[in-house]
Amino acid sequence: MSAIDIESTMNINVMYFASLADEAKCQQETVSVQQDTSLTELYEQLNQKHRFSRPQSELRVAVNDYFAKWTDQINDGDSVVFITPVAGG
């Protein structure tokens, strides 16, 4: 990998809970993505890899322990959590 390739990618720590963790067969992983990857694109890439049963529209997303919008930017070293709906009772 050349220096240009390294500079154009970022490492994102992704955490999974509930059904997503079961489907990913892990609770967290670090993924390397292009510098301008959006949260929507990140989920789409991971969905292709793990074949999640839930569409993005049913999930919330958090970045660095704060709820985020799907349009928010992510940066190298960020922690991203995809959150499934929680049933109330």
N, C-alpha and C. Protein backbone atom coordinates (compact mmCIF):
# COMPACT_ATOMS: atom_id res chain seq x y z
N MET A 1 0.84 -1.18 0.00
CA MET A 1 0.00 0.00 0.00
C MET A 1 0.89 1.24 0.00
N SER A 2 0.62 2.17 -0.88
CA SER A 2 1.44 3.38 -0.95
C SER A 2 0.97 4.40 0.09
N ALA A 3 1.77 5.43 0.28
CA ALA A 3 1.43 6.48 1.24
C ALA A 3 0.12 7.16 0.85
N ILE A 4 -0.12 7.30 -0.44
CA ILE A 4 -1.35 7.93 -0.90
C ILE A 4 -2.55 7.08 -0.49
N ASP A 5 -2.45 5.77 -0.64
CA ASP A 5 -3.55 4.89 -0.25
C ASP A 5 -3.85 5.00 1.24
N ILE A 6 -2.81 5.03 2.05
CA ILE A 6 -2.99 5.10 3.50
C ILE A 6 -3.67 6.41 3.89
N GLU A 7 -3.28 7.51 3.25
CA GLU A 7 -3.85 8.81 3.58
C GLU A 7 -5.31 8.92 3.15
N SER A 8 -5.72 8.15 2.17
CA SER A 8 -7.09 8.27 1.67
C SER A 8 -8.05 7.30 2.36
N THR A 9 -7.55 6.55 3.33
CA THR A 9 -8.43 5.64 4.07
C THR A 9 -8.45 6.01 5.55
N MET A 10 -9.44 5.51 6.23
CA MET A 10 -9.53 5.73 7.67
C MET A 10 -10.02 4.44 8.32
N ASN A 11 -9.62 4.25 9.57
CA ASN A 11 -10.03 3.08 10.33
C ASN A 11 -11.17 3.47 11.26
N ILE A 12 -12.25 2.73 11.17
CA ILE A 12 -13.44 2.98 11.98
C ILE A 12 -13.69 1.76 12.86
N ASN A 13 -13.89 1.98 14.15
CA ASN A 13 -14.21 0.90 15.07
C ASN A 13 -15.74 0.77 15.12
N VAL A 14 -16.24 -0.37 14.69
CA VAL A 14 -17.69 -0.59 14.63
C VAL A 14 -18.08 -1.58 15.71
N MET A 15 -19.12 -1.23 16.48
CA MET A 15 -19.62 -2.12 17.51
C MET A 15 -21.03 -2.57 17.16
N TYR A 16 -21.31 -3.83 17.47
CA TYR A 16 -22.61 -4.42 17.17
C TYR A 16 -23.26 -4.92 18.46
N PHE A 17 -24.58 -4.80 18.52
CA PHE A 17 -25.33 -5.31 19.66
C PHE A 17 -26.52 -6.11 19.13
N ALA A 18 -27.09 -6.90 19.98
CA ALA A 18 -28.33 -7.65 19.70
C ALA A 18 -28.20 -8.46 18.41
N SER A 19 -29.22 -8.38 17.55
CA SER A 19 -29.25 -9.23 16.35
C SER A 19 -28.09 -8.92 15.41
N LEU A 20 -27.62 -7.67 15.36
CA LEU A 20 -26.50 -7.35 14.48
C LEU A 20 -25.23 -8.07 14.92
N ALA A 21 -25.01 -8.17 16.22
CA ALA A 21 -23.83 -8.90 16.72
C ALA A 21 -23.93 -10.37 16.36
N ASP A 22 -25.13 -10.92 16.47
CA ASP A 22 -25.33 -12.33 16.10
C ASP A 22 -25.02 -12.55 14.62
N GLU A 23 -25.52 -11.64 13.78
CA GLU A 23 -25.34 -11.79 12.34
C GLU A 23 -23.90 -11.52 11.91
N ALA A 24 -23.23 -10.59 12.58
CA ALA A 24 -21.83 -10.28 12.24
C ALA A 24 -20.88 -11.32 12.84
N LYS A 25 -21.40 -12.09 13.80
CA LYS A 25 -20.61 -13.09 14.53
C LYS A 25 -19.44 -12.44 15.28
N CYS A 26 -19.64 -11.18 15.68
CA CYS A 26 -18.65 -10.48 16.52
C CYS A 26 -19.35 -9.28 17.16
N GLN A 27 -18.74 -8.77 18.21
CA GLN A 27 -19.32 -7.60 18.87
C GLN A 27 -18.66 -6.31 18.42
N GLN A 28 -17.47 -6.44 17.86
CA GLN A 28 -16.85 -5.26 17.29
C GLN A 28 -15.78 -5.65 16.29
N GLU A 29 -15.51 -4.72 15.38
CA GLU A 29 -14.46 -4.92 14.40
C GLU A 29 -13.96 -3.56 13.94
N THR A 30 -12.75 -3.53 13.46
CA THR A 30 -12.20 -2.30 12.89
C THR A 30 -12.20 -2.48 11.38
N VAL A 31 -12.78 -1.51 10.70
CA VAL A 31 -12.84 -1.58 9.25
C VAL A 31 -12.10 -0.39 8.65
N SER A 32 -11.47 -0.62 7.52
CA SER A 32 -10.77 0.42 6.80
C SER A 32 -11.63 0.84 5.62
N VAL A 33 -11.97 2.12 5.55
CA VAL A 33 -12.84 2.63 4.50
C VAL A 33 -12.22 3.89 3.88
N GLN A 34 -12.74 4.28 2.74
CA GLN A 34 -12.27 5.50 2.09
C GLN A 34 -12.56 6.71 2.97
N GLN A 35 -11.73 7.72 2.86
CA GLN A 35 -11.79 8.91 3.70
C GLN A 35 -13.17 9.58 3.70
N ASP A 36 -13.84 9.61 2.57
CA ASP A 36 -15.12 10.33 2.48
C ASP A 36 -16.34 9.43 2.63
N THR A 37 -16.16 8.25 3.22
CA THR A 37 -17.27 7.32 3.40
C THR A 37 -18.30 7.90 4.37
N SER A 38 -19.56 7.81 4.00
CA SER A 38 -20.64 8.29 4.88
C SER A 38 -21.09 7.14 5.78
N LEU A 39 -21.87 7.48 6.79
CA LEU A 39 -22.42 6.44 7.67
C LEU A 39 -23.33 5.50 6.89
N THR A 40 -24.09 6.04 5.96
CA THR A 40 -24.95 5.20 5.13
C THR A 40 -24.11 4.23 4.31
N GLU A 41 -23.04 4.72 3.70
CA GLU A 41 -22.16 3.87 2.90
C GLU A 41 -21.46 2.83 3.77
N LEU A 42 -21.06 3.23 4.97
CA LEU A 42 -20.42 2.29 5.89
C LEU A 42 -21.37 1.14 6.21
N TYR A 43 -22.63 1.46 6.54
CA TYR A 43 -23.59 0.41 6.85
C TYR A 43 -23.82 -0.48 5.63
N GLU A 44 -23.89 0.14 4.46
CA GLU A 44 -24.12 -0.64 3.24
C GLU A 44 -22.98 -1.63 2.99
N GLN A 45 -21.73 -1.18 3.20
CA GLN A 45 -20.58 -2.06 3.02
C GLN A 45 -20.62 -3.22 4.03
N LEU A 46 -20.93 -2.90 5.27
CA LEU A 46 -20.99 -3.93 6.31
C LEU A 46 -22.18 -4.87 6.08
N ASN A 47 -23.26 -4.32 5.55
CA ASN A 47 -24.44 -5.13 5.25
C ASN A 47 -24.11 -6.15 4.15
N GLN A 48 -23.34 -5.74 3.16
CA GLN A 48 -22.94 -6.67 2.11
C GLN A 48 -22.04 -7.77 2.67
N LYS A 49 -21.19 -7.39 3.62
CA LYS A 49 -20.26 -8.36 4.22
C LYS A 49 -20.98 -9.35 5.13
N HIS A 50 -21.89 -8.85 5.98
CA HIS A 50 -22.51 -9.68 7.01
C HIS A 50 -23.95 -10.10 6.70
N ARG A 51 -24.55 -9.52 5.70
CA ARG A 51 -25.94 -9.84 5.33
C ARG A 51 -26.91 -9.61 6.50
N PHE A 52 -26.90 -8.39 7.01
CA PHE A 52 -27.80 -8.05 8.11
C PHE A 52 -29.26 -8.17 7.69
N SER A 53 -30.11 -8.56 8.62
CA SER A 53 -31.53 -8.73 8.31
C SER A 53 -32.30 -7.41 8.41
N ARG A 54 -31.70 -6.41 9.01
CA ARG A 54 -32.40 -5.13 9.18
C ARG A 54 -31.89 -4.09 8.19
N PRO A 55 -32.82 -3.38 7.53
CA PRO A 55 -32.40 -2.28 6.66
C PRO A 55 -31.96 -1.08 7.50
N GLN A 56 -31.17 -0.24 6.91
CA GLN A 56 -30.67 0.94 7.61
C GLN A 56 -31.81 1.79 8.16
N SER A 57 -32.93 1.84 7.46
CA SER A 57 -34.05 2.68 7.87
C SER A 57 -34.63 2.30 9.24
N GLU A 58 -34.35 1.07 9.70
CA GLU A 58 -34.86 0.64 11.01
C GLU A 58 -33.87 0.90 12.14
N LEU A 59 -32.68 1.40 11.82
CA LEU A 59 -31.62 1.54 12.81
C LEU A 59 -31.37 2.99 13.18
N ARG A 60 -30.81 3.17 14.37
CA ARG A 60 -30.22 4.45 14.77
C ARG A 60 -28.72 4.26 14.71
N VAL A 61 -28.00 5.36 14.68
CA VAL A 61 -26.55 5.27 14.63
C VAL A 61 -25.96 6.23 15.67
N ALA A 62 -24.87 5.81 16.29
CA ALA A 62 -24.16 6.66 17.24
C ALA A 62 -22.69 6.70 16.83
N VAL A 63 -22.09 7.87 17.00
CA VAL A 63 -20.67 8.06 16.71
C VAL A 63 -20.01 8.61 17.97
N ASN A 64 -18.99 7.91 18.43
CA ASN A 64 -18.27 8.32 19.64
C ASN A 64 -19.21 8.56 20.82
N ASP A 65 -20.13 7.62 21.03
CA ASP A 65 -21.06 7.60 22.17
C ASP A 65 -22.18 8.63 22.10
N TYR A 66 -22.37 9.28 20.96
CA TYR A 66 -23.47 10.23 20.81
C TYR A 66 -24.32 9.84 19.61
N PHE A 67 -25.65 9.92 19.79
CA PHE A 67 -26.52 9.66 18.64
C PHE A 67 -26.14 10.61 17.52
N ALA A 68 -26.16 10.09 16.30
CA ALA A 68 -25.77 10.88 15.14
C ALA A 68 -26.87 10.77 14.08
N LYS A 69 -26.79 11.65 13.10
CA LYS A 69 -27.64 11.55 11.93
C LYS A 69 -26.88 10.73 10.90
N TRP A 70 -27.61 10.04 10.03
CA TRP A 70 -26.97 9.22 9.00
C TRP A 70 -26.13 10.08 8.07
N THR A 71 -26.39 11.39 8.04
CA THR A 71 -25.65 12.30 7.15
C THR A 71 -24.40 12.88 7.81
N ASP A 72 -24.20 12.62 9.12
CA ASP A 72 -23.03 13.15 9.82
C ASP A 72 -21.75 12.54 9.25
N GLN A 73 -20.69 13.32 9.28
CA GLN A 73 -19.40 12.87 8.79
C GLN A 73 -18.71 12.01 9.85
N ILE A 74 -17.93 11.03 9.39
CA ILE A 74 -17.12 10.23 10.30
C ILE A 74 -15.66 10.46 9.96
N ASN A 75 -14.82 10.29 10.97
CA ASN A 75 -13.39 10.57 10.83
C ASN A 75 -12.56 9.38 11.29
N ASP A 76 -11.32 9.36 10.89
CA ASP A 76 -10.40 8.29 11.26
C ASP A 76 -10.40 8.10 12.77
N GLY A 77 -10.55 6.86 13.21
CA GLY A 77 -10.50 6.55 14.63
C GLY A 77 -11.84 6.63 15.34
N ASP A 78 -12.89 7.05 14.64
CA ASP A 78 -14.21 7.14 15.27
C ASP A 78 -14.74 5.75 15.65
N SER A 79 -15.61 5.73 16.65
CA SER A 79 -16.33 4.52 17.03
C SER A 79 -17.78 4.69 16.60
N VAL A 80 -18.27 3.72 15.86
CA VAL A 80 -19.63 3.77 15.34
C VAL A 80 -20.41 2.58 15.89
N VAL A 81 -21.64 2.86 16.33
CA VAL A 81 -22.53 1.81 16.82
C VAL A 81 -23.82 1.90 16.04
N PHE A 82 -24.26 0.77 15.47
CA PHE A 82 -25.56 0.69 14.83
C PHE A 82 -26.51 0.09 15.85
N ILE A 83 -27.63 0.78 16.10
CA ILE A 83 -28.51 0.42 17.20
C ILE A 83 -29.85 -0.05 16.66
N THR A 84 -30.23 -1.26 17.03
CA THR A 84 -31.51 -1.83 16.61
C THR A 84 -32.63 -1.27 17.49
N PRO A 85 -33.86 -1.29 16.99
CA PRO A 85 -34.98 -0.80 17.80
C PRO A 85 -35.10 -1.59 19.09
N VAL A 86 -35.45 -0.90 20.17
CA VAL A 86 -35.63 -1.54 21.45
C VAL A 86 -37.12 -1.57 21.76
N ALA A 87 -37.62 -2.73 22.05
CA ALA A 87 -39.05 -2.85 22.36
C ALA A 87 -39.33 -2.30 23.75
N GLY A 88 -40.36 -1.53 23.86
CA GLY A 88 -40.77 -1.00 25.15
C GLY A 88 -41.74 -1.94 25.83
N GLY A 89 -42.05 -1.67 27.08
CA GLY A 89 -42.99 -2.57 27.73
C GLY A 89 -43.50 -2.05 29.01
